[in-house]
mmCIF file with all atom_site columns, C-alpha atoms in Angstrom:
data_model
loop_
_atom_site.group_PDB
_atom_site.id
_atom_site.type_symbol
_atom_site.label_atom_id
_atom_site.label_alt_id
_atom_site.label_comp_id
_atom_site.label_asym_id
_atom_site.label_entity_id
_atom_site.label_seq_id
_atom_site.pdbx_PDB_ins_code
_atom_site.Cartn_x
_atom_site.Cartn_y
_atom_site.Cartn_z
_atom_site.occupancy
_atom_site.B_iso_or_equiv
_atom_site.pdbx_formal_charge
_atom_site.auth_seq_id
_atom_site.auth_comp_id
_atom_site.auth_asym_id
_atom_site.auth_atom_id
_atom_site.pdbx_PDB_model_num
ATOM 1   C CA . MET F 1 1   ? -12.674 -11.551 -34.094 1.00 48.00 ? 241 MET F CA 1
ATOM 2   C CA . ASN F 1 2   ? -11.449 -8.921  -32.054 1.00 61.00 ? 242 ASN F CA 1
ATOM 3   C CA . ASP F 1 3   ? -8.407  -10.289 -30.148 1.00 78.00 ? 243 ASP F CA 1
ATOM 4   C CA . LYS F 1 4   ? -7.486  -7.045  -28.003 1.00 92.00 ? 244 LYS F CA 1
ATOM 5   C CA . LYS F 1 5   ? -8.996  -7.857  -24.026 1.00 96.00 ? 245 LYS F CA 1
ATOM 6   C CA . LEU F 1 6   ? -11.655 -5.902  -22.771 1.00 98.00 ? 246 LEU F CA 1
ATOM 7   C CA . ILE F 1 7   ? -11.615 -3.955  -19.614 1.00 98.00 ? 247 ILE F CA 1
ATOM 8   C CA . LEU F 1 8   ? -14.335 -2.263  -17.726 1.00 98.00 ? 248 LEU F CA 1
ATOM 9   C CA . VAL F 1 9   ? -13.738 0.969   -16.045 1.00 98.00 ? 249 VAL F CA 1
ATOM 10  C CA . VAL F 1 10  ? -15.611 1.090   -12.951 1.00 97.00 ? 250 VAL F CA 1
ATOM 11  C CA . ASP F 1 11  ? -15.840 4.815   -10.745 1.00 95.00 ? 251 ASP F CA 1
ATOM 12  C CA . ASP F 1 12  ? -18.724 7.261   -10.133 1.00 94.00 ? 252 ASP F CA 1
ATOM 13  C CA . ASP F 1 13  ? -15.899 9.952   -11.858 1.00 94.00 ? 253 ASP F CA 1
ATOM 14  C CA . PRO F 1 14  ? -16.883 10.259  -15.205 1.00 96.00 ? 254 PRO F CA 1
ATOM 15  C CA . ASP F 1 15  ? -13.812 12.458  -16.048 1.00 95.00 ? 255 ASP F CA 1
ATOM 16  C CA . LEU F 1 16  ? -11.746 9.742   -14.737 1.00 95.00 ? 256 LEU F CA 1
ATOM 17  C CA . VAL F 1 17  ? -13.248 6.755   -16.782 1.00 97.00 ? 257 VAL F CA 1
ATOM 18  C CA . GLU F 1 18  ? -12.804 8.811   -19.985 1.00 97.00 ? 258 GLU F CA 1
ATOM 19  C CA . ALA F 1 19  ? -9.265  9.271   -19.064 1.00 96.00 ? 259 ALA F CA 1
ATOM 20  C CA . LEU F 1 20  ? -8.650  5.961   -18.151 1.00 97.00 ? 260 LEU F CA 1
ATOM 21  C CA . ASP F 1 21  ? -10.640 4.551   -21.446 1.00 97.00 ? 261 ASP F CA 1
ATOM 22  C CA . MET F 1 22  ? -8.411  7.234   -23.405 1.00 97.00 ? 262 MET F CA 1
ATOM 23  C CA . LYS F 1 23  ? -5.099  5.694   -21.808 1.00 96.00 ? 263 LYS F CA 1
ATOM 24  C CA . LEU F 1 24  ? -6.291  2.199   -22.342 1.00 97.00 ? 264 LEU F CA 1
ATOM 25  C CA . VAL F 1 25  ? -7.664  2.082   -26.010 1.00 97.00 ? 265 VAL F CA 1
ATOM 26  C CA . SER F 1 26  ? -4.047  4.080   -27.002 1.00 96.00 ? 266 SER F CA 1
ATOM 27  C CA . GLU F 1 27  ? -1.846  0.576   -24.971 1.00 94.00 ? 267 GLU F CA 1
ATOM 28  C CA . ASN F 1 28  ? -4.612  -1.107  -27.586 1.00 94.00 ? 268 ASN F CA 1
ATOM 29  C CA . TYR F 1 29  ? -6.917  -2.857  -25.103 1.00 97.00 ? 269 TYR F CA 1
ATOM 30  C CA . ARG F 1 30  ? -10.704 -2.469  -25.654 1.00 97.00 ? 270 ARG F CA 1
ATOM 31  C CA . VAL F 1 31  ? -12.654 -0.253  -22.967 1.00 98.00 ? 271 VAL F CA 1
ATOM 32  C CA . ALA F 1 32  ? -16.235 -0.611  -20.828 1.00 98.00 ? 272 ALA F CA 1
ATOM 33  C CA . LYS F 1 33  ? -17.598 1.564   -18.678 1.00 97.00 ? 273 LYS F CA 1
ATOM 34  C CA . ALA F 1 34  ? -19.666 1.579   -15.740 1.00 97.00 ? 274 ALA F CA 1
ATOM 35  C CA . TYR F 1 35  ? -20.551 4.632   -13.154 1.00 96.00 ? 275 TYR F CA 1
ATOM 36  C CA . ASP F 1 36  ? -21.523 2.405   -11.065 1.00 95.00 ? 276 ASP F CA 1
ATOM 37  C CA . GLY F 1 37  ? -21.697 -1.215  -9.471  1.00 94.00 ? 277 GLY F CA 1
ATOM 38  C CA . VAL F 1 38  ? -25.059 -2.020  -10.376 1.00 95.00 ? 278 VAL F CA 1
ATOM 39  C CA . GLU F 1 39  ? -24.437 -1.002  -13.991 1.00 96.00 ? 279 GLU F CA 1
ATOM 40  C CA . ALA F 1 40  ? -21.153 -2.794  -13.951 1.00 97.00 ? 280 ALA F CA 1
ATOM 41  C CA . TRP F 1 41  ? -22.710 -6.204  -12.800 1.00 95.00 ? 281 TRP F CA 1
ATOM 42  C CA . ASP F 1 42  ? -25.124 -5.542  -15.869 1.00 95.00 ? 282 ASP F CA 1
ATOM 43  C CA . GLN F 1 43  ? -21.802 -5.046  -18.137 1.00 96.00 ? 283 GLN F CA 1
ATOM 44  C CA . ILE F 1 44  ? -20.017 -7.962  -16.846 1.00 97.00 ? 284 ILE F CA 1
ATOM 45  C CA . LYS F 1 45  ? -22.964 -10.150 -17.795 1.00 95.00 ? 285 LYS F CA 1
ATOM 46  C CA . LYS F 1 46  ? -23.176 -8.573  -20.892 1.00 96.00 ? 286 LYS F CA 1
ATOM 47  C CA . GLU F 1 47  ? -19.720 -8.454  -21.909 1.00 94.00 ? 287 GLU F CA 1
ATOM 48  C CA . ARG F 1 48  ? -17.686 -10.542 -19.772 1.00 96.00 ? 288 ARG F CA 1
ATOM 49  C CA . PRO F 1 49  ? -14.423 -8.279  -18.946 1.00 98.00 ? 289 PRO F CA 1
ATOM 50  C CA . ALA F 1 50  ? -10.276 -10.023 -18.681 1.00 97.00 ? 290 ALA F CA 1
ATOM 51  C CA . LEU F 1 51  ? -9.991  -7.432  -16.020 1.00 98.00 ? 291 LEU F CA 1
ATOM 52  C CA . ILE F 1 52  ? -11.835 -4.550  -14.161 1.00 98.00 ? 292 ILE F CA 1
ATOM 53  C CA . ILE F 1 53  ? -10.341 -1.523  -12.614 1.00 97.00 ? 293 ILE F CA 1
ATOM 54  C CA . LEU F 1 54  ? -13.071 -0.740  -10.007 1.00 96.00 ? 294 LEU F CA 1
ATOM 55  C CA . ASP F 1 55  ? -13.260 2.154   -7.804  1.00 93.00 ? 295 ASP F CA 1
ATOM 56  C CA . VAL F 1 56  ? -14.432 1.221   -3.589  1.00 90.00 ? 296 VAL F CA 1
ATOM 57  C CA . MET F 1 57  ? -16.429 4.136   -3.170  1.00 88.00 ? 297 MET F CA 1
ATOM 58  C CA . MET F 1 58  ? -19.505 4.554   -5.809  1.00 88.00 ? 298 MET F CA 1
ATOM 59  C CA . PRO F 1 59  ? -23.804 4.804   -4.933  1.00 88.00 ? 299 PRO F CA 1
ATOM 60  C CA . ARG F 1 60  ? -26.033 1.920   -5.652  1.00 88.00 ? 300 ARG F CA 1
ATOM 61  C CA . LYS F 1 61  ? -23.474 -0.646  -5.277  1.00 90.00 ? 301 LYS F CA 1
ATOM 62  C CA . ASP F 1 62  ? -19.471 0.197   -3.798  1.00 90.00 ? 302 ASP F CA 1
ATOM 63  C CA . GLY F 1 63  ? -16.637 -1.443  -5.033  1.00 91.00 ? 303 GLY F CA 1
ATOM 64  C CA . TYR F 1 64  ? -16.115 -4.245  -2.124  1.00 89.00 ? 304 TYR F CA 1
ATOM 65  C CA . THR F 1 65  ? -19.008 -5.153  -2.469  1.00 91.00 ? 305 THR F CA 1
ATOM 66  C CA . LEU F 1 66  ? -18.977 -6.065  -6.174  1.00 94.00 ? 306 LEU F CA 1
ATOM 67  C CA . CYS F 1 67  ? -15.526 -7.487  -5.938  1.00 93.00 ? 307 CYS F CA 1
ATOM 68  C CA . ASP F 1 68  ? -16.663 -10.043 -3.469  1.00 92.00 ? 308 ASP F CA 1
ATOM 69  C CA . GLU F 1 69  ? -19.443 -10.928 -5.254  1.00 94.00 ? 309 GLU F CA 1
ATOM 70  C CA . LEU F 1 70  ? -17.501 -11.412 -8.358  1.00 95.00 ? 310 LEU F CA 1
ATOM 71  C CA . LYS F 1 71  ? -14.933 -13.258 -6.388  1.00 94.00 ? 311 LYS F CA 1
ATOM 72  C CA . ASN F 1 72  ? -17.370 -15.577 -4.892  1.00 93.00 ? 312 ASN F CA 1
ATOM 73  C CA . SER F 1 73  ? -19.148 -16.192 -7.790  1.00 94.00 ? 313 SER F CA 1
ATOM 74  C CA . GLU F 1 74  ? -18.304 -19.737 -10.193 1.00 96.00 ? 314 GLU F CA 1
ATOM 75  C CA . GLU F 1 75  ? -19.253 -17.580 -13.306 1.00 96.00 ? 315 GLU F CA 1
ATOM 76  C CA . TYR F 1 76  ? -17.039 -14.438 -12.514 1.00 96.00 ? 316 TYR F CA 1
ATOM 77  C CA . LYS F 1 77  ? -14.418 -15.246 -10.102 1.00 94.00 ? 317 LYS F CA 1
ATOM 78  C CA . ASN F 1 78  ? -11.427 -15.580 -12.838 1.00 95.00 ? 318 ASN F CA 1
ATOM 79  C CA . ILE F 1 79  ? -12.237 -12.321 -13.632 1.00 97.00 ? 319 ILE F CA 1
ATOM 80  C CA . ILE F 1 80  ? -8.977  -9.640  -12.324 1.00 96.00 ? 320 ILE F CA 1
ATOM 81  C CA . VAL F 1 81  ? -10.131 -7.237  -10.477 1.00 96.00 ? 321 VAL F CA 1
ATOM 82  C CA . LEU F 1 82  ? -8.381  -4.382  -9.457  1.00 95.00 ? 322 LEU F CA 1
ATOM 83  C CA . LEU F 1 83  ? -9.380  -2.217  -6.787  1.00 92.00 ? 323 LEU F CA 1
ATOM 84  C CA . LEU F 1 84  ? -8.935  1.913   -7.263  1.00 90.00 ? 324 LEU F CA 1
ATOM 85  C CA . THR F 1 85  ? -9.500  3.859   -3.882  1.00 75.00 ? 325 THR F CA 1
ATOM 86  C CA . ALA F 1 86  ? -8.517  7.505   -2.809  1.00 71.00 ? 326 ALA F CA 1
ATOM 87  C CA . VAL F 1 87  ? -6.347  8.168   0.476   1.00 53.00 ? 327 VAL F CA 1
ATOM 88  C CA . ALA F 1 88  ? -7.689  8.144   3.566   1.00 48.00 ? 328 ALA F CA 1
ATOM 89  C CA . GLU F 1 89  ? -6.070  10.484  4.879   1.00 42.00 ? 329 GLU F CA 1
ATOM 90  C CA . ALA F 1 90  ? -7.495  12.631  2.254   1.00 41.00 ? 330 ALA F CA 1
ATOM 91  C CA . VAL F 1 91  ? -10.942 11.054  2.094   1.00 42.00 ? 331 VAL F CA 1
ATOM 92  C CA . ASN F 1 92  ? -12.065 12.013  6.184   1.00 39.00 ? 332 ASN F CA 1
ATOM 93  C CA . SER F 1 93  ? -15.633 11.338  5.652   1.00 40.00 ? 333 SER F CA 1
ATOM 94  C CA . THR F 1 94  ? -14.882 7.638   5.218   1.00 42.00 ? 334 THR F CA 1
ATOM 95  C CA . SER F 1 95  ? -14.762 4.634   6.774   1.00 43.00 ? 335 SER F CA 1
ATOM 96  C CA . TYR F 1 96  ? -12.166 3.139   4.249   1.00 43.00 ? 336 TYR F CA 1
ATOM 97  C CA . THR F 1 97  ? -9.355  2.270   4.054   1.00 45.00 ? 337 THR F CA 1
ATOM 98  C CA . HIS F 1 98  ? -5.726  0.967   2.124   1.00 46.00 ? 338 HIS F CA 1
ATOM 99  C CA . MET F 1 99  ? -6.039  -2.137  4.631   1.00 45.00 ? 339 MET F CA 1
ATOM 100 C CA . GLY F 1 100 ? -9.534  -2.629  3.749   1.00 46.00 ? 340 GLY F CA 1
ATOM 101 C CA . GLY F 1 101 ? -8.764  -2.699  0.178   1.00 44.00 ? 341 GLY F CA 1
ATOM 102 C CA . LYS F 1 102 ? -5.628  -5.050  1.007   1.00 45.00 ? 342 LYS F CA 1
ATOM 103 C CA . THR F 1 103 ? -8.137  -7.626  2.529   1.00 52.00 ? 343 THR F CA 1
ATOM 104 C CA . THR F 1 104 ? -10.761 -8.240  -0.203  1.00 65.00 ? 344 THR F CA 1
ATOM 105 C CA . LEU F 1 105 ? -10.609 -10.460 -2.615  1.00 84.00 ? 345 LEU F CA 1
ATOM 106 C CA . ALA F 1 106 ? -9.496  -8.081  -5.086  1.00 89.00 ? 346 ALA F CA 1
ATOM 107 C CA . ASP F 1 107 ? -6.320  -8.787  -7.714  1.00 90.00 ? 347 ASP F CA 1
ATOM 108 C CA . ASP F 1 108 ? -4.869  -5.861  -6.544  1.00 88.00 ? 348 ASP F CA 1
ATOM 109 C CA . TYR F 1 109 ? -5.133  -2.814  -4.898  1.00 85.00 ? 349 TYR F CA 1
ATOM 110 C CA . VAL F 1 110 ? -3.861  1.165   -6.586  1.00 87.00 ? 350 VAL F CA 1
ATOM 111 C CA . PRO F 1 111 ? -4.563  4.688   -5.311  1.00 85.00 ? 351 PRO F CA 1
ATOM 112 C CA . LYS F 1 112 ? -5.817  7.166   -6.124  1.00 85.00 ? 352 LYS F CA 1
ATOM 113 C CA . PRO F 1 113 ? -4.279  9.597   -7.026  1.00 87.00 ? 353 PRO F CA 1
ATOM 114 C CA . ILE F 1 114 ? -3.932  7.017   -9.869  1.00 90.00 ? 354 ILE F CA 1
ATOM 115 C CA . ASP F 1 115 ? -0.205  7.136   -11.880 1.00 91.00 ? 355 ASP F CA 1
ATOM 116 C CA . LEU F 1 116 ? -1.623  5.839   -15.057 1.00 92.00 ? 356 LEU F CA 1
ATOM 117 C CA . ASP F 1 117 ? 1.993   4.071   -15.839 1.00 92.00 ? 357 ASP F CA 1
ATOM 118 C CA . LYS F 1 118 ? 1.762   2.289   -12.848 1.00 91.00 ? 358 LYS F CA 1
ATOM 119 C CA . LEU F 1 119 ? -1.642  1.340   -13.541 1.00 93.00 ? 359 LEU F CA 1
ATOM 120 C CA . MET F 1 120 ? -0.522  -0.244  -17.043 1.00 95.00 ? 360 MET F CA 1
ATOM 121 C CA . GLU F 1 121 ? 1.684   -1.887  -15.517 1.00 94.00 ? 361 GLU F CA 1
ATOM 122 C CA . ILE F 1 122 ? -0.507  -3.309  -13.387 1.00 93.00 ? 362 ILE F CA 1
ATOM 123 C CA . VAL F 1 123 ? -2.722  -3.821  -15.436 1.00 96.00 ? 363 VAL F CA 1
ATOM 124 C CA . ASN F 1 124 ? -0.390  -5.884  -18.486 1.00 95.00 ? 364 ASN F CA 1
ATOM 125 C CA . ASP F 1 125 ? 1.213   -8.040  -15.478 1.00 93.00 ? 365 ASP F CA 1
ATOM 126 C CA . ASN F 1 126 ? -2.246  -8.961  -14.663 1.00 93.00 ? 366 ASN F CA 1
ATOM 127 C CA . LEU F 1 127 ? -2.980  -10.022 -18.021 1.00 93.00 ? 367 LEU F CA 1
ATOM 128 C CA . GLN F 1 128 ? 0.158   -11.645 -19.459 1.00 84.00 ? 368 GLN F CA 1
#
């Protein structure tokens, strides 16, 4: 049996998903990947991760919606959710904001660009 904790990385940027995958694997975690919120739901039902690193702005289903669905579900509400999003000032075409991220049911919030060392601290703190 594999006792490594499973982390689901959800982002529509494949390069970011791969970078996070490499970092998490190097830190002794198992990684599942999804590229939008609909695909993430399929992975969550199939593999039930311990933690989800979840981008906010994605096609088909955004991170806020998926986070709310998870946290309002009896079956999945205990999965730890870390929301990722770009700094609002750097993304002029979005209505998403840091404050919006802070008011969701997510367990924590990580701004982009991601500081991998800081992200790993947050992941490790939440999985202890």
